[in-house]
Coordinates of C-alpha atoms in Angstrom, one line a residue:
X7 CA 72.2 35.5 262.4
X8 CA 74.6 38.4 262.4
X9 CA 74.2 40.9 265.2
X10 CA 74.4 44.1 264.9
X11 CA 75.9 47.1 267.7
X12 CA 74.3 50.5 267.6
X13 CA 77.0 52.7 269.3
X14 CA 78.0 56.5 269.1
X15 CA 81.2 57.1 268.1
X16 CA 83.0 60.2 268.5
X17 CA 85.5 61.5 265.6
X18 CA 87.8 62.9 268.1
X19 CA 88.7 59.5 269.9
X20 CA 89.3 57.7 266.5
X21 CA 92.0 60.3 266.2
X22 CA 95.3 58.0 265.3
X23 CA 98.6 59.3 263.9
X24 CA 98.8 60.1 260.3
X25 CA 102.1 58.1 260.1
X26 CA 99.4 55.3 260.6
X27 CA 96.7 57.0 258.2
X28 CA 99.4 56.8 255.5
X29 CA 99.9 53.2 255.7
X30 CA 96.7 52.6 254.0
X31 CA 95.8 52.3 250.8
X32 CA 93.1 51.6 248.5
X33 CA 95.3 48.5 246.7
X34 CA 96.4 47.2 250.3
X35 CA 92.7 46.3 251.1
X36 CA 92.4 42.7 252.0
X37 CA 88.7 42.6 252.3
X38 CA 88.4 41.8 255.4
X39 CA 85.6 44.5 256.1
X40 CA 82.3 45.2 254.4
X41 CA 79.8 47.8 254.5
X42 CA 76.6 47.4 254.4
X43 CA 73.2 48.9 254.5
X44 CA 70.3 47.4 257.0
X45 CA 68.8 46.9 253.4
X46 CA 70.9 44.9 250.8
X47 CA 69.4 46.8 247.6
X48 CA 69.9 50.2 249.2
X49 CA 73.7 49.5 250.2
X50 CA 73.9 48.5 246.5
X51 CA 72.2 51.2 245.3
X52 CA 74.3 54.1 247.2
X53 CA 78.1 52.0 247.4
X54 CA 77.8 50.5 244.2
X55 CA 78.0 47.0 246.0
X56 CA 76.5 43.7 245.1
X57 CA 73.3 43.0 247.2
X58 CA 75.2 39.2 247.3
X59 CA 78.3 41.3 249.3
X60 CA 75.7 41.6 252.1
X61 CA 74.3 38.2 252.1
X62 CA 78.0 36.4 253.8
X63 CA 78.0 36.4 257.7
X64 CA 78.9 39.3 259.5
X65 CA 80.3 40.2 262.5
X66 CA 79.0 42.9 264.8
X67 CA 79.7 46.6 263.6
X68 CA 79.3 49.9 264.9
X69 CA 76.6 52.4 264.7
X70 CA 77.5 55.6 264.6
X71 CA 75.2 58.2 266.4
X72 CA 72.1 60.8 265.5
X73 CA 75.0 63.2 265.9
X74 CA 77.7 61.8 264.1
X75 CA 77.3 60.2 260.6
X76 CA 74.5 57.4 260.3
X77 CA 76.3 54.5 259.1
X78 CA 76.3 50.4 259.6
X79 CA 79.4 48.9 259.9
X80 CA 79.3 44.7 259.2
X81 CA 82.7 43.6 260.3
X82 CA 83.4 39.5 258.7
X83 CA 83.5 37.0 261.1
X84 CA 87.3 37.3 260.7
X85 CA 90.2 34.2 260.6
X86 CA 90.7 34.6 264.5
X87 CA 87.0 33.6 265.0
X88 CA 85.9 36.8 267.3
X89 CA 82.2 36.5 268.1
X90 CA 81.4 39.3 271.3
X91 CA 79.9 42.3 270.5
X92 CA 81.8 46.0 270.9
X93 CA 81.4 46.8 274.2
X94 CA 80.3 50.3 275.2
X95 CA 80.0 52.8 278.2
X96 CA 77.5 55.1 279.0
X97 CA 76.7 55.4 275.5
X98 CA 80.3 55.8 273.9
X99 CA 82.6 53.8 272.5
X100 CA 85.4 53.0 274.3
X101 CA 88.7 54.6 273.8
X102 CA 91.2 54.9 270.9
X103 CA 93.8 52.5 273.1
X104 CA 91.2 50.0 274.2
X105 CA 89.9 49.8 270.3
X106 CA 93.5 49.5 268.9
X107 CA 94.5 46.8 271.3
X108 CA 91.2 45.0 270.6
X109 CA 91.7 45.8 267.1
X110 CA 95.4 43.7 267.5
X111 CA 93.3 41.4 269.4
X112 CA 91.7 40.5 265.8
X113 CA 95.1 39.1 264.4
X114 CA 94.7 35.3 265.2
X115 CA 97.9 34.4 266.5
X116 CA 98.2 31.3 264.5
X117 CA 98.3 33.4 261.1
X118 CA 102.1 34.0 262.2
X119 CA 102.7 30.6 264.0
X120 CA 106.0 29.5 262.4
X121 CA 107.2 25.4 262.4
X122 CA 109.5 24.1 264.8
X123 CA 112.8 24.8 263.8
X124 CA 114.5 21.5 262.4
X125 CA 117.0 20.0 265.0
X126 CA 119.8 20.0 262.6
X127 CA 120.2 23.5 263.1
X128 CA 123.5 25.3 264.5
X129 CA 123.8 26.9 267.3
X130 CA 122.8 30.3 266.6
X131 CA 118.9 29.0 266.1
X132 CA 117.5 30.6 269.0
X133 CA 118.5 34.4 268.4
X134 CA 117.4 33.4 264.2
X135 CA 113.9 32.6 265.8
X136 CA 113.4 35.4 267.8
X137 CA 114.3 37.8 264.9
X138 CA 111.7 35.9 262.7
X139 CA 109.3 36.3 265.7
X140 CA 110.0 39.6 266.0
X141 CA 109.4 40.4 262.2
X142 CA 106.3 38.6 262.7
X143 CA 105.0 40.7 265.6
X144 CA 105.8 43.9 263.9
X145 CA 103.9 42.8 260.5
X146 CA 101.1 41.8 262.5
X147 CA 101.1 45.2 264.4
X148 CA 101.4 46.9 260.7
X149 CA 98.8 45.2 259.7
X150 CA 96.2 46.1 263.1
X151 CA 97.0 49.5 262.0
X152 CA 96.4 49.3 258.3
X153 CA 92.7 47.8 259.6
X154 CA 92.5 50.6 261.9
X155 CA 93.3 53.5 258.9
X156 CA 90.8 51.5 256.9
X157 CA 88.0 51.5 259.1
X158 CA 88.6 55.8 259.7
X159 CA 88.0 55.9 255.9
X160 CA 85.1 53.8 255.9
X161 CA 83.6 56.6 259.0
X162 CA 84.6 59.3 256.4
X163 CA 82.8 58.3 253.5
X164 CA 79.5 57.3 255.8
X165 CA 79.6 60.7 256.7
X166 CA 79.7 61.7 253.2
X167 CA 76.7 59.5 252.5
X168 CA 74.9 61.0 255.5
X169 CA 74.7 64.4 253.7
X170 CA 74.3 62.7 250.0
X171 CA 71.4 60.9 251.7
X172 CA 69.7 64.1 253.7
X173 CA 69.6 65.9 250.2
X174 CA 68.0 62.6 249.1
X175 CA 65.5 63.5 251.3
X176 CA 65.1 66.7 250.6
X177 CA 64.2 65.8 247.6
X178 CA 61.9 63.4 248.0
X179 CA 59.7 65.6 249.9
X180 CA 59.6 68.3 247.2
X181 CA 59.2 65.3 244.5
X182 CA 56.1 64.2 247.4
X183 CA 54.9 67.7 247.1
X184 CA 55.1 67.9 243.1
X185 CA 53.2 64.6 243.1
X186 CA 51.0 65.9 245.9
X187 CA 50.0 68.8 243.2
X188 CA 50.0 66.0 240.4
X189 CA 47.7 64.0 242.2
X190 CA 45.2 67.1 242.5
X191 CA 45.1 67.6 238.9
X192 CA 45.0 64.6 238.0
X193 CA 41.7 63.9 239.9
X194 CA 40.2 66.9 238.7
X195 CA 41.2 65.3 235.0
X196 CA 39.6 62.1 236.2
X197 CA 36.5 63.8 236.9
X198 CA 36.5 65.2 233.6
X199 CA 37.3 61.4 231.9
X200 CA 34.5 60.0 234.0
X201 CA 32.2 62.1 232.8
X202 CA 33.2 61.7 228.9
X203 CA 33.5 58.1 229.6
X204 CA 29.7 58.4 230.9
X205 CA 29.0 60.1 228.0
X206 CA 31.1 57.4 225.7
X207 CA 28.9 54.8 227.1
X208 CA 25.7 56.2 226.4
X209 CA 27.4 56.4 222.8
X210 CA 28.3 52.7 223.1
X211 CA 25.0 51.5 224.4
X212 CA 23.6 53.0 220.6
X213 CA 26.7 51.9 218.8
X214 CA 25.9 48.2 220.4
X215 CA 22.5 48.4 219.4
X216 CA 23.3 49.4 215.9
X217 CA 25.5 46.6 215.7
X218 CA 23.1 44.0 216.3
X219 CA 21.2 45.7 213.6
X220 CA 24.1 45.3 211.0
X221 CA 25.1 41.9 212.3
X222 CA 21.9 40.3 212.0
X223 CA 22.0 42.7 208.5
X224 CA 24.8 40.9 207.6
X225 CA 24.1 37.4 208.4
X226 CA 20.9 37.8 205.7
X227 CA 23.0 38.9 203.1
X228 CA 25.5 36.3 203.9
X229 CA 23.1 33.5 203.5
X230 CA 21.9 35.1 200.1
X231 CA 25.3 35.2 198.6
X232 CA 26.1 31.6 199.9
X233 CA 22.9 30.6 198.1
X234 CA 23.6 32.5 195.1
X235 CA 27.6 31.0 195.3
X236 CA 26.4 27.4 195.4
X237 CA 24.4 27.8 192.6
X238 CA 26.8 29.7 190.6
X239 CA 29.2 27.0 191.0
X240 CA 26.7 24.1 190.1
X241 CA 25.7 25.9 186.6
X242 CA 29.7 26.8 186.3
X243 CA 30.7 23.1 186.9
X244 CA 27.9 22.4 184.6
X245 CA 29.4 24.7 182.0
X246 CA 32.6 23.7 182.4
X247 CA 31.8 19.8 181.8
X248 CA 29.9 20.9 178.7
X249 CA 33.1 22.9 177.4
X250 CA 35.7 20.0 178.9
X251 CA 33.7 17.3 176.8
X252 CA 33.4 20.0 173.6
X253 CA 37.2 20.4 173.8
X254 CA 38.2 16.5 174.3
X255 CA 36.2 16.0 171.4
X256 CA 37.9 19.1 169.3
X257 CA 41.3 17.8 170.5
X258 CA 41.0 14.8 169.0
X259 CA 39.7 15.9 165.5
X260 CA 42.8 18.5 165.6
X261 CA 45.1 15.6 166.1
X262 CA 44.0 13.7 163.8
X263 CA 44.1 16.6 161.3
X264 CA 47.1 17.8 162.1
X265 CA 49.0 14.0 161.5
X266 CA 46.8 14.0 158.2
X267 CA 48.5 17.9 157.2
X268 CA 51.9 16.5 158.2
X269 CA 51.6 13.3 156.3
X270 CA 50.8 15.5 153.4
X271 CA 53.6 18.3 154.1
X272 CA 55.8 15.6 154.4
X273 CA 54.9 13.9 150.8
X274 CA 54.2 17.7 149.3
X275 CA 58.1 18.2 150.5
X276 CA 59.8 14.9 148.8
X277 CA 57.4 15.8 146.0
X278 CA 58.9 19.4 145.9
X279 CA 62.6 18.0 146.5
X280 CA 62.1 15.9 143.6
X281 CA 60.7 18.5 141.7
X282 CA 63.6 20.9 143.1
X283 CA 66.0 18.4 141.2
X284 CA 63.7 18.2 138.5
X285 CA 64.2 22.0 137.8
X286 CA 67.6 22.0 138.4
X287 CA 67.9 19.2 135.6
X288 CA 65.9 21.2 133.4
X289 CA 67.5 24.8 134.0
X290 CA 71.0 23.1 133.3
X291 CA 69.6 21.3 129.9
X292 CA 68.0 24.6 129.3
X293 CA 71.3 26.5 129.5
X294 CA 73.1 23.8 127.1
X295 CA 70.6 23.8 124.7
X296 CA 70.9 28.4 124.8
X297 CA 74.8 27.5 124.8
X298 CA 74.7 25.3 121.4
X299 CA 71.7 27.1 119.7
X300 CA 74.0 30.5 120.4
X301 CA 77.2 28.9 119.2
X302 CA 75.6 26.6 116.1
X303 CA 73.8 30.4 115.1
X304 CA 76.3 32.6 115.9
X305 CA 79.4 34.0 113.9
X306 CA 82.9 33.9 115.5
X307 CA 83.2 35.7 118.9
X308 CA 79.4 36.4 119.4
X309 CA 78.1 35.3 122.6
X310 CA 75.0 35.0 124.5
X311 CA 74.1 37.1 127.2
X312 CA 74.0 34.4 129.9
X313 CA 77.5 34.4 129.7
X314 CA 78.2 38.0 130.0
X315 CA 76.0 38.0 132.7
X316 CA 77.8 35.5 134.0
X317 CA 81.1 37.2 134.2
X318 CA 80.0 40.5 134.7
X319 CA 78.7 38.5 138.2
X320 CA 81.9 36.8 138.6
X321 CA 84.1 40.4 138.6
X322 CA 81.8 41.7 141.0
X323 CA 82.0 39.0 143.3
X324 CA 85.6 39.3 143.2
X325 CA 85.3 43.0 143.8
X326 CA 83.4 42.4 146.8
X327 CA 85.5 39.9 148.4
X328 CA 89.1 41.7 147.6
X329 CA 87.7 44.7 149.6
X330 CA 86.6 42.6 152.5
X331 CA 89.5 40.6 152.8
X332 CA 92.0 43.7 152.5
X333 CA 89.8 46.4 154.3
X334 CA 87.6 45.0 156.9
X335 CA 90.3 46.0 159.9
X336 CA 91.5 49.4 158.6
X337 CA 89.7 52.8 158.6
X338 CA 90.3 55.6 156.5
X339 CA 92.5 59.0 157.4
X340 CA 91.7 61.5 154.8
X341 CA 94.0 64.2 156.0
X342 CA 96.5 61.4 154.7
X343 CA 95.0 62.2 151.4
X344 CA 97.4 64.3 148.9
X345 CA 96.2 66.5 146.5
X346 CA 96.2 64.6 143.9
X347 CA 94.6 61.6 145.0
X348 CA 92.0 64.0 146.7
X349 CA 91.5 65.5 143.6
X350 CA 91.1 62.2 141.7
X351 CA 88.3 61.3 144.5
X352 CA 86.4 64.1 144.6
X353 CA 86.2 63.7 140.4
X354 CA 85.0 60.6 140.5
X355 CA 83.2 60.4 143.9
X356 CA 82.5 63.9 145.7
X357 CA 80.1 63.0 148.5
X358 CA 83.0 60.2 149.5
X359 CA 83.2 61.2 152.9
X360 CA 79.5 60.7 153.8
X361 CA 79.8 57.4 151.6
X362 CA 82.6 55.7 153.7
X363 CA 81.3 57.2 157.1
X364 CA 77.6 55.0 155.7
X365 CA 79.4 52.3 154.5
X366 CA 83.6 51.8 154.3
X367 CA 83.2 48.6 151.8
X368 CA 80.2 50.5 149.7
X369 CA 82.6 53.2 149.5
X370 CA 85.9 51.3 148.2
X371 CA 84.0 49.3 145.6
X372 CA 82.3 52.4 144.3
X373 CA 86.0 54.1 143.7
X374 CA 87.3 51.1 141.9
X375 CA 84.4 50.8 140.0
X376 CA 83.8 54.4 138.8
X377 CA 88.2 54.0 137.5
X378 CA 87.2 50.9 135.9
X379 CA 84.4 52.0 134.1
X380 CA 86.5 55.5 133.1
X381 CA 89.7 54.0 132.5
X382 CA 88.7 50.2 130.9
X383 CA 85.0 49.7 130.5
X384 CA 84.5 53.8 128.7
X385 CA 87.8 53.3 126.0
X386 CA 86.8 52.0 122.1
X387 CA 89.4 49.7 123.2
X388 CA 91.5 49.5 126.2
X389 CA 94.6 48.9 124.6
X390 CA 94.8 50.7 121.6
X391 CA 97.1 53.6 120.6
X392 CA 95.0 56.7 120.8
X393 CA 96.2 57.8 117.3
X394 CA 94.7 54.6 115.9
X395 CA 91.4 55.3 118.0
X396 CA 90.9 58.5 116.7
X397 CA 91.6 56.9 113.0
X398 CA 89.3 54.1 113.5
X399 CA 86.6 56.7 114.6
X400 CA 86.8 58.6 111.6
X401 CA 86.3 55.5 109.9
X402 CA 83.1 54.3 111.7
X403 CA 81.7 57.8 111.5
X404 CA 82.4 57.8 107.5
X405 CA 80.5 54.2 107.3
X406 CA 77.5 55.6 109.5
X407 CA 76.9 58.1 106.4
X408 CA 77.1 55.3 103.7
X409 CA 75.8 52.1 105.3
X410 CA 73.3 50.7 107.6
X411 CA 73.6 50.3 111.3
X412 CA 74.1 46.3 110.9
X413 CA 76.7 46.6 108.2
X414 CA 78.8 49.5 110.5
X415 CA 78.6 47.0 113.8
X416 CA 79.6 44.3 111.1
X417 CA 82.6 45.7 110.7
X418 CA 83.5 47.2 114.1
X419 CA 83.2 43.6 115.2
X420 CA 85.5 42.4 112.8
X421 CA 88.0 44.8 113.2
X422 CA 87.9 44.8 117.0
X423 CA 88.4 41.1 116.3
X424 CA 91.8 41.5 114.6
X425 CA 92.9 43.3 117.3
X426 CA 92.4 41.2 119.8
X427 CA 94.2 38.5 117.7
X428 CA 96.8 40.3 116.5
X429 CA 100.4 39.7 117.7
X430 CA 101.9 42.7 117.8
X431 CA 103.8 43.7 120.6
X432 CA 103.0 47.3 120.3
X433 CA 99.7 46.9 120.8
X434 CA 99.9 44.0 123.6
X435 CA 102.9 46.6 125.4
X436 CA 100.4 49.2 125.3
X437 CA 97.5 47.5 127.2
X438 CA 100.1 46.2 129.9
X439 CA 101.2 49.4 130.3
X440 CA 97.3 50.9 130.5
X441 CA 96.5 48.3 133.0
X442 CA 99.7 48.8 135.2
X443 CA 98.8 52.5 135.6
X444 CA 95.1 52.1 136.3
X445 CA 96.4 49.1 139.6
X446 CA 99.0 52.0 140.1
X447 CA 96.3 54.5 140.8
X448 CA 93.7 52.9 142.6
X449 CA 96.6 51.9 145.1
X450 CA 98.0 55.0 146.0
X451 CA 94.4 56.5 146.6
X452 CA 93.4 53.4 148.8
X453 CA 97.1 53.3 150.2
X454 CA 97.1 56.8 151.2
X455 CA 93.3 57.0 152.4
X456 CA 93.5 54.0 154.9
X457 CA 97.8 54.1 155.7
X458 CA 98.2 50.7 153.6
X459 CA 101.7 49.7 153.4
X460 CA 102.5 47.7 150.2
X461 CA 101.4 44.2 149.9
X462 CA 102.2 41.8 147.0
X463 CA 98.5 39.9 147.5
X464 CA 97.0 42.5 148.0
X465 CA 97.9 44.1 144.1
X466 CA 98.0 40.3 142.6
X467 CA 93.7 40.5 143.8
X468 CA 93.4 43.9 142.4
X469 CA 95.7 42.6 139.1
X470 CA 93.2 39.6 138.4
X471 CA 89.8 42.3 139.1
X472 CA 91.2 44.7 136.1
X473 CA 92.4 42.2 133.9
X474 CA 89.0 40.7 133.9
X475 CA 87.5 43.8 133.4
X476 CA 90.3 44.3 130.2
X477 CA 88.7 41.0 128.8
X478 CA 85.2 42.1 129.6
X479 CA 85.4 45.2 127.6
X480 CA 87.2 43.6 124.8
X481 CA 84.2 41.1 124.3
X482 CA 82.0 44.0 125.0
X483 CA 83.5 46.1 121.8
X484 CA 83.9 42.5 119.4
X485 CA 79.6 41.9 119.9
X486 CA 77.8 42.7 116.6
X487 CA 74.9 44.6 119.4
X488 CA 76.1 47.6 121.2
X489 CA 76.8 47.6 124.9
X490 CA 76.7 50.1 127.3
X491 CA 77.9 50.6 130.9
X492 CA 76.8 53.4 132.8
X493 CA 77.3 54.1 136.8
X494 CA 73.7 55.8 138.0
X495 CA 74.7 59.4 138.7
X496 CA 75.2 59.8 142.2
X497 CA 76.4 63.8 141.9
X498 CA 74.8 65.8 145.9
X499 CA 73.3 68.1 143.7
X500 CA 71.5 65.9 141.2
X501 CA 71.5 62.1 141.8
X502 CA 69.8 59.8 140.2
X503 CA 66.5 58.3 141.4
X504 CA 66.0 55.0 142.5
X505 CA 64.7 52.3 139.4
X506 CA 63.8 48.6 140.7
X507 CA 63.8 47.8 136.7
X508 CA 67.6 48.7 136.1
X509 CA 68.9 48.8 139.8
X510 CA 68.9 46.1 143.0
X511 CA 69.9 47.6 146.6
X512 CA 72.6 46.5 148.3
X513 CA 71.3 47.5 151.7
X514 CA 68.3 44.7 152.2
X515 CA 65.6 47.4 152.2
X516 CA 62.3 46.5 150.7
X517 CA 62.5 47.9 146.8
X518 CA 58.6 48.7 147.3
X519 CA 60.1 51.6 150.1
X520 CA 62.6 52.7 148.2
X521 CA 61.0 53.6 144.9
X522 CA 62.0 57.6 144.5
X523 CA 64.8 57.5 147.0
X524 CA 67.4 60.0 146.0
X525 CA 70.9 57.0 144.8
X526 CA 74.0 58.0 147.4
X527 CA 76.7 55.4 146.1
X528 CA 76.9 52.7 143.2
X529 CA 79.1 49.9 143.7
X530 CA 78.4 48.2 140.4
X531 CA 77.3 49.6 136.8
X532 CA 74.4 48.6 135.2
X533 CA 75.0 47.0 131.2
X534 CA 72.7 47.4 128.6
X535 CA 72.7 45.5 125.0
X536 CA 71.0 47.1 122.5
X537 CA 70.2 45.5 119.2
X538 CA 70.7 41.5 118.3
X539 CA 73.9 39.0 117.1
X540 CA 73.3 40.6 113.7
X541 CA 74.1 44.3 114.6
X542 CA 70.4 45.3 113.8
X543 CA 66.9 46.2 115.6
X544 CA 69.8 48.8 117.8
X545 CA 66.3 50.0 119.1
X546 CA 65.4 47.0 121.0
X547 CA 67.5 47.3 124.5
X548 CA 67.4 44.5 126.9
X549 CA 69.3 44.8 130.8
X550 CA 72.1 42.3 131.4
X551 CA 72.9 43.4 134.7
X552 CA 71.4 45.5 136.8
X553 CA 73.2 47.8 139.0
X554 CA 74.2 47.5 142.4
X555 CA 73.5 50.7 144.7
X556 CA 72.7 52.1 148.5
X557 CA 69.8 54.4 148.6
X558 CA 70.3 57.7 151.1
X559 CA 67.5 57.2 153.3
X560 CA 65.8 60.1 155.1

């Protein structure tokens, strides 16, 4: 047990020189002192120490007196292995020298014990061990003082916590007071809760009794609906056995049905294969037997109307794919546009801008087929000098007055046919000529509307599309019947209305939804024939193809 000295100490005999004061400091503090409260948690809770600081063995301290600064000090048993307590006289310490010398006393002499000096020394040993002994003695008197400096800090700051701990006090007893007036109000509060909490328990006592009531309520009702549950799930179960059994049984009819229907798809789609080759078979005998009924009844260069079809099909196919393959990646500039090529649009197509912001392919095959139409398809016969037109003309309109319809086409046939034979290099210069300038002009508008550079495919596709149209129109003029190709008007101001019987949409819609729908661009004409192989009936008009548009929707 460590023992503890109570002893006044006055500040005047701890008094030392401040040569010696100076000597310590903070960092030179080789613990071999600790303060410490009688109570371990208050010590840590005013000097910041660990509680375990105060739990090693201690030495006896000093006490300081009621009129000095109240303070413990717990001195470590130190290395030297002092034991006795601080002796005191009449109640004070005893004096600065006696406290010093014990305080040298402290330093165990074996800290500086040096070993014996080997024997292979010289002879100057003896004064080299007294030195060393010497500057032993003085670091041990260095140090007595630095614990001596240390310990008047420690007095210091005790006195410090003497004041800290009277205001402490202080207070406490105005916090005791505080509570003091706390504690009043809160019994006058508590006299106040009792009674409400009498009050609440009169209130329970009812609410208690009200419970039962409702419990008991309850457990009636919950009986009833467990009742009425069990015997709602024995008719469900019931119900649900009848309907399981119903649909097992329904299930299996189905199945069988259903491999009965597919059997039967199954034969019903080789029978319709068959009968799919079967019509094919038939459709091409059909077409044979048209082919040699028109050719055994026909005169020279008559032809039926399958075959115009045909290749009125063919040219706008290739129109269609030419503008694909050369104008799906572009799109068109018109302020590239000259004047004379916007001139030749707008004539031909004037709401082209709207067209070509709807569609850009609509657009392109509309141009080329509104020049083809103008240029080839409208001549008597692309070709021909136009003084020989004009003199043919005169001759048609002079046989209209003197013969009939049949004999006039008889003859327009006939003459159209030398033509077309004929050798002369006039006359075959001419149309190459024609031809060249119509390629010439629809590829400086396109060239100049979407920045085309030339290209040599490019104008070999557009080449083969005229020249079939050049052939087209001839065998359109040589036919005994009148044809006709017209492009639906498609003018903003009056266009031409919509006519499933004569026209097909290009767009998908449903014809049904576009009957009446204002036209907005035509990218193929429609041809009518009017009269038979002879050149007569001219009042009976049949449709070879129909023409290709976009409706403007609203």
């Amino acid at each position: 047990m460590d023992e503890k000295i109570y002893a006044p100490i006055e500040t005047k005999d701890l008094a030392m020189p401040a040569a010696d004061v100076d000597d310590y400091s903070e960092d030179d503090d080789d613990n071999e002192f600790t303060e410490c409260n009688e109570d371990p948690k208050e010590s840590s809770r005013v000097n910041g120490d660990s509680a375990n600081d105060c739990e090693e063995e201690e030495t006896p301290g000093l006490k300081i007196g009621s009129n000095n600064t109240a303070a413990i000090i717990h001195v470590r048993k130190n290395r030297e292995g002092l034991r006795g307590p601080i002796e005191t006289s009449n109640g004070r310490g005893p004096p600065l020298s006696e406290r010093k010398s014990k305080a040298r006393s402290r330093i165990s002499p074996k800290r500086f014990e040096t070993k014996p000096a080997p024997t292979s020394l010289s002879d100057g040993e003896p004064d080299l061990q007294s030195q060393l002994r010497v500057a032993e003695l003085e670091g041990a008197l260095q140090a007595a003082r630095h614990e001596h400096s240390k310990l008047i800090h420690e007095l210091d700051r005790y006195r410090k916590q003497e004041v800290m701990y009277a205001n402490e006090i202080e207070a406490l007893k105005s916090a005791r007071r505080e509570d003091q007036e706390m504690l009043m109000t809160k019994e006058i509060n508590l006299h106040q809760q009792i009674s409400e909490y009498n009050d609440l328990e009169s209130k329970c006592e009812d609410e208690k009794e009200e419970k039962v009531y409702w419990a008991r309520k309850h457990d009636e009702l919950l009986r009833d609906f467990q009742r009425m549950e069990t015997m709602l799930r024995s008719s469900i179960e019931e119900r649900d056995r009848i309907w399981n059994d119903e649909w097992e049984r329904k299930q299996k009819t189905l199945l069988v049905e259903r491999d009965q229907y597919r059997e039967r798809y199954h034969v019903a789609q080789k029978a319709a294969s068959e009968n799919k080759e079967e019509a094919r078979e038939l459709q091409r005998h059909v077409l044979e037997l048209k082919h040699s009924i028109s050719t055994s009844t026909r005169t020279e260069g008559q032809m039926a109307d399958d075959l115009f079809r045909e290749k009125l099909q063919t040219l706008g196919h290739d129109l269609q794919n030419w503008t694909i393959n050369n104008f799906r990646r572009v799109k068109p500039d018109i302020s590239k546009l000259s004047d004379i090529s916007k001139g030749h649009i707008l004539d031909l197509l004037p709401a082209y801008q709207a067209i070509l912001s709807i569609s850009k392919s609509a657009g392109i095959q509309s141009l080329i087929s509104l020049l083809l139409n103008r240029e080839i398809f409208g001549s008597y016969f692309f070709g021909l000098p136009e003084e020989k037109v004009y003199q043919i003309k005169l001759m048609e309109e002079f046989l209209h007055d003197i013969a009939s319809t049949a004999s006039v086409n008889q003859w327009r046939s006939v003459t159209i046919a030398m033509f077309r034979r004929t050798s002369d290099q006039g006359i075959t210069k001419e149309r190459l000529v024609k031809a060249s300038q119509v390629e010439e002009k629809i590829s400086k508008i396109l060239g100049e509307l979407f920045s085309l550079s030339p290209s040599e495919s490019r104008d070999r596709g557009l080449r083969s599309i005229i020249e079939q149209a050049v052939v087209l129109s001839h065998m359109f003029r040589v036919q005994r019947a009148q044809f006709n190709i017209e492009m639906p008007s498609t003018d903003p101001d009056n266009p031409a209305l919509f006519d499933s019987s004569r026209m097909e949409d290009i767009s998908g819609e449903d014809e049904k939804d576009l009957v009446g729908k204002k036209i907005q661009c035509v990218t193929f004409p429609v041809v009518y024939k009017a009269g038979d192989e002879s050149g007569d009936n001219t009042h009976l008009e049949n449709i070879i193809v129909k023409a290709k548009v976009l409706c403007r929707l609203e």
